Short mmCIF file of C-alpha atoms in Angstrom, two decimals:
data_model
loop_
_atom_site.label_atom_id
_atom_site.label_comp_id
_atom_site.label_asym_id
_atom_site.label_seq_id
_atom_site.Cartn_x
_atom_site.Cartn_y
_atom_site.Cartn_z
CA MET A 1336 -26.40 -15.15 -12.70
CA SER A 1337 -24.21 -17.71 -10.90
CA LYS A 1338 -20.86 -15.96 -11.51
CA LEU A 1339 -20.46 -12.41 -10.19
CA GLU A 1340 -17.56 -10.38 -11.58
CA ILE A 1341 -15.05 -8.67 -9.26
CA THR A 1342 -14.09 -5.48 -11.06
CA VAL A 1343 -11.69 -2.62 -10.30
CA PRO A 1344 -13.93 0.29 -9.23
CA ALA A 1345 -13.60 3.86 -10.45
CA ALA A 1346 -11.63 5.65 -7.73
CA GLY A 1347 -11.70 9.22 -9.01
CA GLU A 1348 -11.29 11.13 -12.23
CA SER A 1349 -7.50 11.17 -12.02
CA VAL A 1350 -7.14 7.44 -11.22
CA SER A 1351 -7.18 5.08 -14.20
CA GLU A 1352 -5.25 2.09 -12.83
CA GLY A 1353 -3.86 0.52 -9.67
CA ASP A 1354 -1.88 -2.40 -8.31
CA ILE A 1355 -3.29 -5.41 -6.54
CA ALA A 1356 -1.39 -5.14 -3.29
CA ARG A 1357 -2.78 -8.38 -1.78
CA TRP A 1358 -5.69 -10.74 -1.79
CA PHE A 1359 -7.23 -11.28 1.64
CA LYS A 1360 -8.64 -14.65 0.53
CA GLU A 1361 -7.30 -17.58 -1.45
CA ASP A 1362 -8.57 -19.03 -4.70
CA GLY A 1363 -11.41 -21.43 -3.94
CA ASP A 1364 -12.32 -19.89 -0.55
CA ILE A 1365 -15.97 -19.37 0.37
CA VAL A 1366 -16.65 -15.65 0.84
CA GLU A 1367 -19.62 -13.62 2.06
CA LEU A 1368 -21.36 -10.59 0.56
CA ASP A 1369 -19.40 -7.34 1.17
CA GLU A 1370 -16.52 -9.24 2.77
CA PRO A 1371 -13.19 -7.49 1.86
CA LEU A 1372 -11.47 -9.50 -0.87
CA LEU A 1373 -8.43 -7.53 -1.95
CA GLU A 1374 -6.47 -4.34 -1.42
CA LEU A 1375 -6.02 -2.09 -4.45
CA GLU A 1376 -3.18 0.45 -4.26
CA THR A 1377 -3.57 3.53 -6.46
CA ASP A 1378 -1.44 6.62 -6.95
CA LYS A 1379 -3.26 8.34 -4.09
CA ALA A 1380 -4.55 5.76 -1.63
CA SER A 1381 -5.24 2.11 -0.88
CA LEU A 1382 -8.77 0.77 -1.31
CA GLU A 1383 -10.44 -2.42 -0.13
CA ILE A 1384 -12.67 -4.07 -2.74
CA PRO A 1385 -15.59 -6.05 -1.21
CA SER A 1386 -17.19 -9.24 -2.46
CA PRO A 1387 -20.17 -8.69 -4.81
CA GLY A 1388 -21.95 -11.72 -3.34
CA SER A 1389 -21.67 -14.93 -1.33
CA GLY A 1390 -20.04 -17.92 -2.96
CA CYS A 1391 -16.80 -19.48 -4.07
CA LEU A 1392 -13.96 -17.14 -4.95
CA SER A 1393 -12.07 -17.55 -8.20
CA ILE A 1394 -8.97 -15.34 -8.57
CA THR A 1395 -7.88 -14.54 -12.14
CA VAL A 1396 -5.37 -11.75 -11.56
CA PRO A 1397 -2.55 -12.35 -9.01
CA GLU A 1398 -1.02 -9.99 -6.47
CA GLY A 1399 1.41 -7.37 -7.78
CA THR A 1400 -0.41 -6.97 -11.11
CA THR A 1401 -1.29 -3.51 -12.49
CA VAL A 1402 -4.96 -3.40 -13.45
CA LEU A 1403 -7.18 -0.83 -15.16
CA VAL A 1404 -10.44 0.63 -13.84
CA GLY A 1405 -13.26 -1.69 -14.88
CA GLU A 1406 -10.98 -4.72 -15.35
CA VAL A 1407 -12.22 -8.08 -14.05
CA VAL A 1408 -9.85 -9.56 -11.51
CA GLY A 1409 -11.92 -12.52 -10.31
CA HIS A 1410 -15.37 -14.06 -9.88
CA VAL A 1411 -17.63 -15.21 -7.08
CA ASP A 1412 -19.55 -18.36 -8.08
CA THR A 1413 -22.78 -18.29 -6.12
CA ALA A 1414 -23.88 -21.68 -7.54
CA GLN A 1415 -20.94 -23.47 -5.94
CA LEU A 1416 -21.72 -22.28 -2.41
CA GLU A 1417 -24.48 -24.83 -1.85
CA GLN A 1418 -22.43 -27.55 -3.54
CA ALA A 1419 -19.38 -26.79 -1.40
CA GLU A 1420 -21.40 -26.94 1.83
CA ARG A 1421 -23.41 -30.09 0.91
CA PRO A 1422 -22.01 -33.28 2.59
CA PRO A 1423 -20.90 -36.09 0.28
CA GLN A 1424 -23.60 -38.63 -0.66
CA ALA A 1425 -22.91 -42.29 0.08
CA ASP A 1426 -25.20 -43.59 -2.67
CA GLU A 1427 -23.50 -41.97 -5.68
CA ALA A 1428 -22.79 -44.06 -8.74
CA ASP A 1429 -20.42 -47.01 -8.39
CA PRO A 1430 -17.56 -46.88 -10.96
CA SER A 1431 -17.45 -50.70 -11.20
CA VAL A 1432 -20.87 -50.97 -12.83
CA THR A 1433 -20.62 -52.09 -16.45
CA GLY A 1434 -21.55 -49.42 -19.00
CA GLN A 1435 -20.56 -46.42 -16.89
CA THR A 1436 -19.86 -43.32 -18.92
CA GLU A 1437 -16.70 -41.20 -18.59
CA THR A 1438 -18.66 -38.60 -16.62
CA ALA A 1439 -19.83 -41.20 -14.10
CA GLU A 1440 -16.24 -42.35 -13.63
CA VAL A 1441 -15.10 -38.84 -12.84
CA GLU A 1442 -17.93 -38.39 -10.34
CA SER A 1443 -17.08 -41.69 -8.72
CA ALA A 1444 -13.43 -40.78 -8.45
CA GLU A 1445 -14.45 -37.54 -6.81
CA GLU A 1446 -16.67 -39.44 -4.41
CA ASP A 1447 -13.77 -41.76 -3.48
CA THR A 1448 -11.54 -38.77 -2.77
CA ILE A 1449 -14.16 -37.17 -0.56
CA LYS A 1450 -14.87 -40.41 1.24
CA ALA A 1451 -11.18 -40.79 1.96
CA SER A 1452 -11.12 -37.35 3.41
CA THR A 1453 -14.11 -37.93 5.66
CA THR A 1454 -12.48 -40.98 7.24
CA LYS A 1455 -9.99 -38.58 8.80
CA ASN A 1456 -12.61 -35.93 9.53
CA VAL A 1457 -10.88 -33.59 7.04
CA GLU A 1458 -12.80 -30.44 6.07
CA MET A 1459 -14.44 -30.41 2.64
CA PRO A 1460 -12.02 -29.26 -0.06
CA SER A 1461 -12.94 -26.12 -1.95
CA PRO A 1462 -14.54 -26.71 -5.37
CA ALA A 1463 -11.36 -25.71 -7.20
CA ALA A 1464 -9.31 -27.98 -4.99
CA ARG A 1465 -11.66 -30.91 -5.53
CA LYS A 1466 -11.41 -30.56 -9.31
CA LEU A 1467 -7.62 -30.63 -9.13
CA MET A 1468 -7.59 -33.60 -6.76
CA VAL A 1469 -9.76 -35.63 -9.12
CA GLU A 1470 -7.74 -34.72 -12.22
CA ASN A 1471 -4.43 -35.59 -10.51
CA GLN A 1472 -5.60 -38.60 -8.46
CA VAL A 1473 -4.84 -36.95 -5.11
CA SER A 1474 -6.33 -38.12 -1.86
CA ALA A 1475 -7.54 -35.56 0.68
CA GLN A 1476 -5.76 -37.58 3.38
CA ASP A 1477 -2.40 -36.61 1.87
CA VAL A 1478 -2.99 -32.86 1.57
CA PRO A 1479 -2.70 -30.70 4.70
CA GLY A 1480 -5.33 -27.96 4.52
CA THR A 1481 -4.37 -24.37 5.31
CA GLY A 1482 -7.74 -22.77 4.73
CA LYS A 1483 -10.29 -21.74 7.32
CA GLY A 1484 -10.96 -24.62 9.72
CA GLY A 1485 -8.38 -26.78 7.94
CA ARG A 1486 -10.16 -26.57 4.60
CA ILE A 1487 -8.11 -27.76 1.62
CA THR A 1488 -7.61 -24.97 -0.89
CA LYS A 1489 -6.45 -25.01 -4.49
CA ALA A 1490 -3.05 -23.69 -3.40
CA ASP A 1491 -2.67 -26.65 -1.00
CA VAL A 1492 -3.31 -29.15 -3.78
CA LEU A 1493 -0.95 -27.42 -6.20
CA ARG A 1494 1.77 -27.41 -3.53
CA TYR A 1495 1.28 -31.12 -2.86
CA ILE A 1496 1.38 -32.00 -6.58
CA LYS A 1497 4.60 -30.08 -7.05
CA GLU A 1498 6.26 -31.77 -4.07
CA ARG A 1499 5.07 -35.18 -5.29
CA ASP A 1500 6.36 -34.60 -8.80
CA ASP A 1501 9.69 -33.36 -7.48
CA MET A 1502 10.12 -36.51 -5.39
CA GLU A 1503 9.25 -38.76 -8.34
CA ALA A 1504 11.70 -36.89 -10.60
CA THR A 1505 14.43 -37.22 -7.97
CA ALA A 1506 13.79 -40.95 -7.63
CA ASP A 1507 13.99 -41.41 -11.45
CA ILE A 1508 17.32 -39.57 -11.57
CA ASP A 1509 18.73 -41.73 -8.74
CA ARG A 1510 17.61 -44.96 -10.46
CA PHE A 1511 19.10 -43.86 -13.80
CA GLU A 1512 22.47 -42.87 -12.34
CA SER A 1513 22.76 -46.02 -10.22
CA LYS A 1514 22.26 -48.20 -13.35
CA ALA A 1515 24.37 -46.18 -15.78
CA PRO A 1516 27.99 -47.37 -16.26
CA PRO A 1517 30.67 -44.93 -15.18
CA PRO A 1518 31.98 -42.86 -18.10
CA GLN A 1519 35.41 -43.83 -19.44
CA PRO A 1520 37.96 -41.05 -19.17
CA ALA A 1521 39.67 -39.80 -22.31
CA ASP A 1522 43.42 -40.21 -22.73
CA SER A 1523 44.00 -36.59 -21.86
CA GLU A 1524 41.66 -36.68 -18.83
CA PRO A 1525 43.34 -36.89 -15.45
CA ALA A 1526 42.74 -40.01 -13.39
CA ARG A 1527 39.67 -39.93 -11.20
CA PRO A 1528 40.51 -39.66 -7.52
CA ALA A 1529 40.01 -42.86 -5.62
CA GLY A 1530 36.96 -43.11 -3.42
CA ARG A 1531 34.77 -40.82 -5.57
CA ASP A 1532 31.03 -41.61 -5.38
CA GLU A 1533 30.13 -43.01 -8.81
CA THR A 1534 26.40 -42.32 -8.23
CA ALA A 1535 26.82 -38.61 -7.50
CA PRO A 1536 25.15 -36.24 -9.95
CA MET A 1537 27.33 -34.77 -12.64
CA LYS A 1538 28.69 -31.30 -12.22
CA GLY A 1539 26.21 -28.73 -13.49
CA ALA A 1540 23.17 -31.02 -13.02
CA PRO A 1541 20.37 -29.61 -10.89
CA ALA A 1542 20.38 -30.67 -7.30
CA PRO A 1543 17.61 -33.07 -6.34
CA ALA A 1544 14.66 -31.40 -4.58
CA PRO A 1545 14.33 -32.17 -0.86
CA PRO A 1546 11.39 -34.35 0.17
CA PRO A 1547 8.33 -32.54 1.48
CA GLY A 1548 8.64 -31.55 5.11
CA ALA A 1549 12.45 -31.86 5.13
CA PRO A 1550 14.34 -28.94 6.73
CA ALA A 1551 15.61 -26.34 4.27
CA ALA A 1552 19.27 -26.54 3.37
CA PRO A 1553 21.41 -23.88 5.03
CA ALA A 1554 22.13 -20.85 2.86
CA ALA A 1555 25.54 -20.64 1.24
CA PRO A 1556 27.97 -18.64 3.31
CA ALA A 1557 28.44 -15.03 2.23
CA PRO A 1558 31.76 -14.10 0.65
CA PRO A 1559 34.33 -12.83 3.15
CA GLY A 1560 33.92 -9.10 3.82
CA SER A 1561 30.44 -8.85 2.37
CA ARG A 1562 27.49 -7.44 4.31
CA PRO A 1563 23.83 -8.42 4.08
CA THR A 1564 21.48 -6.43 1.84
CA ARG A 1565 17.84 -6.78 0.90
CA ARG A 1566 15.78 -5.60 -2.02
CA GLU A 1567 12.12 -4.55 -1.79
CA HIS A 1568 9.82 -3.60 -4.64
CA MET A 1569 8.61 0.01 -4.36
CA SER A 1570 4.90 0.31 -3.61
CA ARG A 1571 2.74 2.18 -6.16
CA LEU A 1572 2.35 5.07 -3.67
CA ARG A 1573 6.11 5.29 -3.11
CA ARG A 1574 6.73 5.23 -6.90
CA THR A 1575 4.16 8.02 -7.36
CA ILE A 1576 5.82 10.11 -4.62
CA ALA A 1577 9.23 9.57 -6.26
CA GLU A 1578 7.95 10.53 -9.70
CA ARG A 1579 6.17 13.65 -8.48
CA MET A 1580 9.15 14.89 -6.46
CA VAL A 1581 11.49 14.43 -9.47
CA SER A 1582 8.87 16.03 -11.76
CA ALA A 1583 8.61 19.07 -9.49
CA ASN A 1584 12.33 19.62 -9.55
CA GLN A 1585 12.60 19.14 -13.30
CA SER A 1586 9.48 21.05 -14.46
CA MET A 1587 9.57 24.07 -12.10
CA ALA A 1588 12.00 26.85 -11.31
CA LEU A 1589 12.00 26.18 -7.56
CA LEU A 1590 13.30 28.71 -5.06
CA THR A 1591 12.94 28.88 -1.26
CA THR A 1592 12.77 31.93 0.99
CA PHE A 1593 13.01 31.84 4.80
CA ASN A 1594 11.93 33.83 7.79
CA GLU A 1595 11.61 33.40 11.55
CA VAL A 1596 8.46 33.75 13.63
CA ASP A 1597 8.14 34.66 17.28
CA MET A 1598 5.59 32.21 18.61
CA SER A 1599 5.06 33.96 21.99
CA LYS A 1600 1.63 35.42 21.27
CA VAL A 1601 0.19 32.24 19.78
CA MET A 1602 1.51 30.12 22.63
CA GLU A 1603 0.08 32.59 25.14
CA MET A 1604 -3.34 32.48 23.38
CA ARG A 1605 -3.29 28.65 23.40
CA THR A 1606 -2.47 28.61 27.12
CA ASN A 1607 -5.27 31.02 27.97
CA TYR A 1608 -8.00 29.42 25.88
CA LYS A 1609 -7.11 25.75 25.27
CA GLU A 1610 -9.33 24.42 28.07
CA ALA A 1611 -12.32 26.52 27.09
CA PHE A 1612 -11.77 25.69 23.42
CA LYS A 1613 -11.57 21.98 24.22
CA LYS A 1614 -14.71 22.14 26.35
CA LYS A 1615 -16.76 23.95 23.74
CA TYR A 1616 -15.58 22.26 20.53
CA ASP A 1617 -14.29 18.90 21.85
CA VAL A 1618 -10.99 19.31 19.98
CA ASN A 1619 -7.59 20.67 20.92
CA LEU A 1620 -6.42 24.08 19.84
CA GLY A 1621 -3.16 23.53 17.99
CA PHE A 1622 -0.63 25.56 15.98
CA MET A 1623 -1.81 24.25 12.61
CA SER A 1624 -5.10 26.19 12.74
CA PHE A 1625 -3.21 29.47 13.21
CA PHE A 1626 -0.97 28.76 10.23
CA ILE A 1627 -3.82 27.59 8.01
CA LYS A 1628 -5.92 30.68 8.78
CA SER A 1629 -2.86 32.95 8.38
CA ALA A 1630 -1.90 31.32 5.08
CA THR A 1631 -5.49 31.55 3.84
CA GLN A 1632 -5.62 35.29 4.42
CA ALA A 1633 -2.20 35.74 2.80
CA LEU A 1634 -3.25 33.71 -0.22
CA MET A 1635 -6.21 35.99 -0.79
CA ASP A 1636 -3.83 38.97 -0.69
CA PHE A 1637 -1.28 37.34 -3.05
CA PRO A 1638 -3.28 35.27 -5.61
CA ALA A 1639 -0.25 34.15 -7.61
CA ILE A 1640 0.84 31.97 -4.67
CA ASN A 1641 -2.56 30.23 -4.99
CA ALA A 1642 -2.29 29.71 -8.79
CA TYR A 1643 -0.59 27.25 -11.12
CA VAL A 1644 0.79 27.06 -14.66
CA GLU A 1645 -1.08 25.21 -17.38
CA GLU A 1646 0.80 25.33 -20.69
CA ASP A 1647 0.90 29.06 -21.59
CA ASP A 1648 -1.75 30.09 -19.05
CA ILE A 1649 -1.84 30.86 -15.35
CA VAL A 1650 -4.88 29.43 -13.57
CA TYR A 1651 -5.98 31.44 -10.54
CA HIS A 1652 -8.26 30.14 -7.77
CA ASP A 1653 -10.77 32.38 -6.00
CA TYR A 1654 -10.90 29.90 -3.14
CA CYS A 1655 -8.34 28.21 -0.88
CA ASP A 1656 -8.05 24.42 -0.67
CA ILE A 1657 -5.09 23.79 1.59
CA CYS A 1658 -3.33 20.42 1.74
CA ILE A 1659 -1.64 19.28 4.95
CA ALA A 1660 1.25 16.82 4.68
CA VAL A 1661 0.64 13.68 6.77
CA ALA A 1662 3.35 11.04 7.29
CA THR A 1663 1.96 7.48 7.18
CA ALA A 1664 3.47 4.02 7.29
CA LYS A 1665 3.16 3.73 3.52
CA GLY A 1666 4.50 7.20 2.68
CA LEU A 1667 3.60 10.84 2.58
CA VAL A 1668 0.04 11.87 1.75
CA ALA A 1669 -1.52 15.33 1.56
CA PRO A 1670 -5.29 15.41 2.28
CA VAL A 1671 -7.21 18.56 1.49
CA LEU A 1672 -9.08 21.06 3.70
CA ARG A 1673 -11.55 22.66 1.30
CA ASP A 1674 -12.64 26.31 1.28
CA THR A 1675 -10.52 27.26 4.29
CA GLN A 1676 -11.57 30.89 3.75
CA THR A 1677 -14.98 29.86 5.14
CA LEU A 1678 -13.75 27.72 8.09
CA SER A 1679 -13.50 28.80 11.70
CA PHE A 1680 -10.63 27.79 14.00
CA ALA A 1681 -12.77 24.95 15.39
CA ASP A 1682 -13.69 23.77 11.86
CA VAL A 1683 -10.00 23.71 10.90
CA GLU A 1684 -8.92 21.82 14.01
CA LYS A 1685 -11.67 19.22 13.64
CA THR A 1686 -10.93 18.69 9.97
CA VAL A 1687 -7.17 18.45 10.55
CA TYR A 1688 -7.64 15.89 13.31
CA ASP A 1689 -10.02 13.83 11.18
CA LEU A 1690 -7.80 13.82 8.07
CA ALA A 1691 -4.61 13.13 10.00
CA SER A 1692 -6.21 10.27 11.93
CA ARG A 1693 -7.67 8.63 8.82
CA GLY A 1694 -4.42 9.15 6.98
CA ARG A 1695 -2.38 7.32 9.59
CA ASN A 1696 -4.97 4.51 9.64
CA GLY A 1697 -5.02 4.19 5.82
CA GLU A 1698 -8.68 5.24 5.61
CA LEU A 1699 -8.44 8.32 3.35
CA SER A 1700 -10.60 8.31 0.22
CA ILE A 1701 -9.57 9.42 -3.24
CA ASN A 1702 -11.69 12.54 -2.80
CA ASP A 1703 -9.78 13.43 0.38
CA LEU A 1704 -6.56 13.49 -1.64
CA THR A 1705 -7.76 15.13 -4.83
CA GLY A 1706 -7.23 18.82 -5.58
CA GLY A 1707 -5.59 21.43 -3.38
CA THR A 1708 -4.25 24.87 -4.25
CA PHE A 1709 -1.53 25.22 -1.59
CA THR A 1710 0.24 22.90 0.86
CA ILE A 1711 1.52 23.25 4.45
CA THR A 1712 3.97 20.72 5.90
CA ASN A 1713 5.10 20.60 9.53
CA GLY A 1714 8.51 19.02 9.95
CA GLY A 1715 8.66 20.46 13.40
CA VAL A 1716 6.73 17.54 14.87
CA PHE A 1717 9.77 15.39 14.03
CA GLY A 1718 12.24 17.98 15.37
CA SER A 1719 13.24 19.58 12.05
CA MET A 1720 14.95 22.98 12.50
CA LEU A 1721 14.99 24.01 8.81
CA SER A 1722 14.22 22.52 5.40
CA THR A 1723 13.48 23.39 1.80
CA PRO A 1724 10.13 21.65 1.09
CA ILE A 1725 9.36 20.53 -2.47
CA VAL A 1726 6.23 21.96 -4.16
CA ASN A 1727 3.33 19.54 -4.63
CA PRO A 1728 2.52 19.71 -8.38
CA PRO A 1729 0.56 21.28 -10.00
CA GLN A 1730 0.52 23.77 -7.12
CA SER A 1731 3.02 26.57 -7.14
CA ALA A 1732 4.05 26.94 -3.48
CA ILE A 1733 4.40 25.14 -0.19
CA LEU A 1734 4.89 26.47 3.36
CA GLY A 1735 7.17 24.62 5.73
CA MET A 1736 6.78 24.81 9.52
CA HIS A 1737 9.60 23.75 11.81
CA ASN A 1738 10.54 23.07 15.42
CA ILE A 1739 9.92 25.77 18.06
CA VAL A 1740 13.13 26.50 19.94
CA GLN A 1741 13.98 29.01 22.68
CA ARG A 1742 16.45 31.40 20.98
CA PRO A 1743 17.99 34.75 21.81
CA THR A 1744 16.47 37.60 19.83
CA VAL A 1745 16.46 41.40 20.01
CA VAL A 1746 13.25 43.14 21.15
CA ASP A 1747 13.22 46.91 21.62
CA GLY A 1748 17.01 46.99 21.71
CA GLU A 1749 17.38 44.24 24.30
CA VAL A 1750 18.41 40.61 23.91
CA VAL A 1751 15.63 38.33 25.19
CA ILE A 1752 14.82 34.61 24.91
CA ARG A 1753 11.77 33.86 22.80
CA PRO A 1754 10.19 30.74 21.27
CA ILE A 1755 11.24 30.99 17.61
CA MET A 1756 10.13 28.94 14.63
CA TYR A 1757 11.85 29.11 11.25
CA VAL A 1758 9.45 29.01 8.31
CA ALA A 1759 10.20 28.36 4.65
CA LEU A 1760 8.27 29.04 1.46
CA SER A 1761 9.26 27.08 -1.64
CA TYR A 1762 7.68 28.40 -4.81
CA ASP A 1763 7.67 28.24 -8.61
CA HIS A 1764 9.70 31.20 -9.78
CA ARG A 1765 8.11 31.05 -13.23
CA ILE A 1766 4.92 32.76 -11.98
CA ILE A 1767 5.88 34.00 -8.48
CA ASP A 1768 8.41 36.80 -8.21
CA GLY A 1769 10.83 36.85 -5.30
CA ALA A 1770 9.34 40.06 -3.84
CA GLU A 1771 5.84 38.54 -3.92
CA ALA A 1772 7.04 35.38 -2.18
CA VAL A 1773 8.84 37.34 0.55
CA LYS A 1774 5.77 39.57 1.16
CA PHE A 1775 3.56 36.52 1.42
CA LEU A 1776 5.82 34.94 4.04
CA VAL A 1777 6.12 38.20 5.98
CA THR A 1778 2.34 38.46 5.99
CA VAL A 1779 2.05 34.96 7.50
CA LYS A 1780 4.71 35.97 10.06
CA GLN A 1781 2.75 39.08 11.05
CA PHE A 1782 -0.50 37.17 11.54
CA ILE A 1783 1.22 34.58 13.74
CA GLU A 1784 3.08 37.17 15.81
CA ASN A 1785 -0.11 39.15 16.29
CA PRO A 1786 -2.99 36.66 15.95
CA SER A 1787 -5.62 39.24 16.86
CA ARG A 1788 -5.13 40.61 13.31
CA LEU A 1789 -6.81 37.47 12.00
CA LEU A 1790 -10.06 38.59 13.61
CA ILE A 1791 -10.21 41.85 11.71
CA GLN A 1792 -8.24 40.57 8.68
CA ILE A 1793 -5.63 43.30 8.45
#
C-alpha cells in the first residue's frame, strides 16, 4: 500500500474530537516513520501524532480544523520517496521529437524545470511542488525554497504563483488606465482640480499589489485617542475550561466554607525529617502529601463529599481518586492520583512530582486527566491568601490551600505568632449539607495540626 493514512487516534472514552493545533511539517515534505507530524489539541490534553511510515506527506486538513476520532487528516505516500530522492535523468524523452504524446510532453516539461533548477544547484522540489511547477510553467530558479536544505515545497510554489499573478494583474490595470480617455464630467460635476494624475486608479478600486520582495506599506495611523488591542482565538483547552467553569456555576448550588490551620506541627515535622525522607525516597517531603492524606481520611469519614449527582441519583465512591490542580502555559489541568487511600507519603510525593512535571511540560496523557472524585488546588504557591475555588464537574467538592503567613493567634489564653494557612471548601449544596462540609474541613484541620493522628487514623 503506497499511501498510508494519517488518522486521528482514539484518545480516551470521553474524547470524540479535537483541533489540529499545528502541523510540524509542510505539504510535500519527506517524513520518516514515527516522526511527529502534527499536534492535536483535545478537551483534556495535547497529543503529537507520529508518521505511519516514511514517504512524502500530503496534508488534507489544515491547522485550526476540528476533527473527529478516526478521521483522515493526511497521507504519507511511500512510493514517492524513492522518486523524490532520485536525481533527474539526462536522457529522458525530447519534447521536439515528432509524434510525442501529451504525456511525454508533460514529462519533458518537468525535465526542463528540474534541469533549470540543477544549474543553480537548487534542491529537488517536493513531488507536490514539481506537479504545480509543471502545470503552471514555473522554473525552479525563480522559486526560493523554504523547506529543509532549501527544498522547494508546495507552499513556496503557490506563493510564487500568487505573487506572479498579482504583478500581471497590476500591469494589466496600469496599461488599461493609461490608454483609457479621461471621463468627461457631467454638467453638475465640479471642475477637476488642476494637476490631478489622470492615470491614478478610480476611488474605490482595489490598490495594486506590491511586487514580490517589496517592503510592506506602513500601517494606517490609529485614530487619535485610540489604544492598541489584539484578538487571539481561544485554544480548545481554554474553551473547555471556560465551559466547565460556567457549567459548574450554573448546574450546581455552590457554597464555600472556610477555616484556618496552624501549620506549626507539619512544618516542624518537615524540618526534622526532610533530609532523611529525601535520602530514603529520593523526593522532597512537601505540604501537599499531608493535605492529600488528610483529605483522603476525611473523605472516607464523609462519603457525600466524595460523591456526585447523576440525574436523580447520588453516586458514591468507595475509593479516593484525588485531582491536583496544575497551572501550565496552556491553562489549568487537574491530573489524578488514583487510590490515595492505599498510597504512602512517599508514593504521594513521587506521584505529585511526576504529574506536576509532566503537566508543565505538556506530557500528560488522557488517562492522567480522566476521572477523579475530589480536587485539591494550592493557590498558596502564587501567594494567594484566600479564594473560593470552583468545583471540578462532575465532582461535588474542592479543597483550596493558600499562603502560609505568620499571624497572631490565641493559644491557651495567650497571643502568639504562628504560621497560619486559610483553607476553603467549595461544595455542591444539593447533596452536601453545610454541617457535613464544616465537619469535613474541621477534620482536615485536625489532621494537619496534629499529623501523628494520620498514623493511627483517628
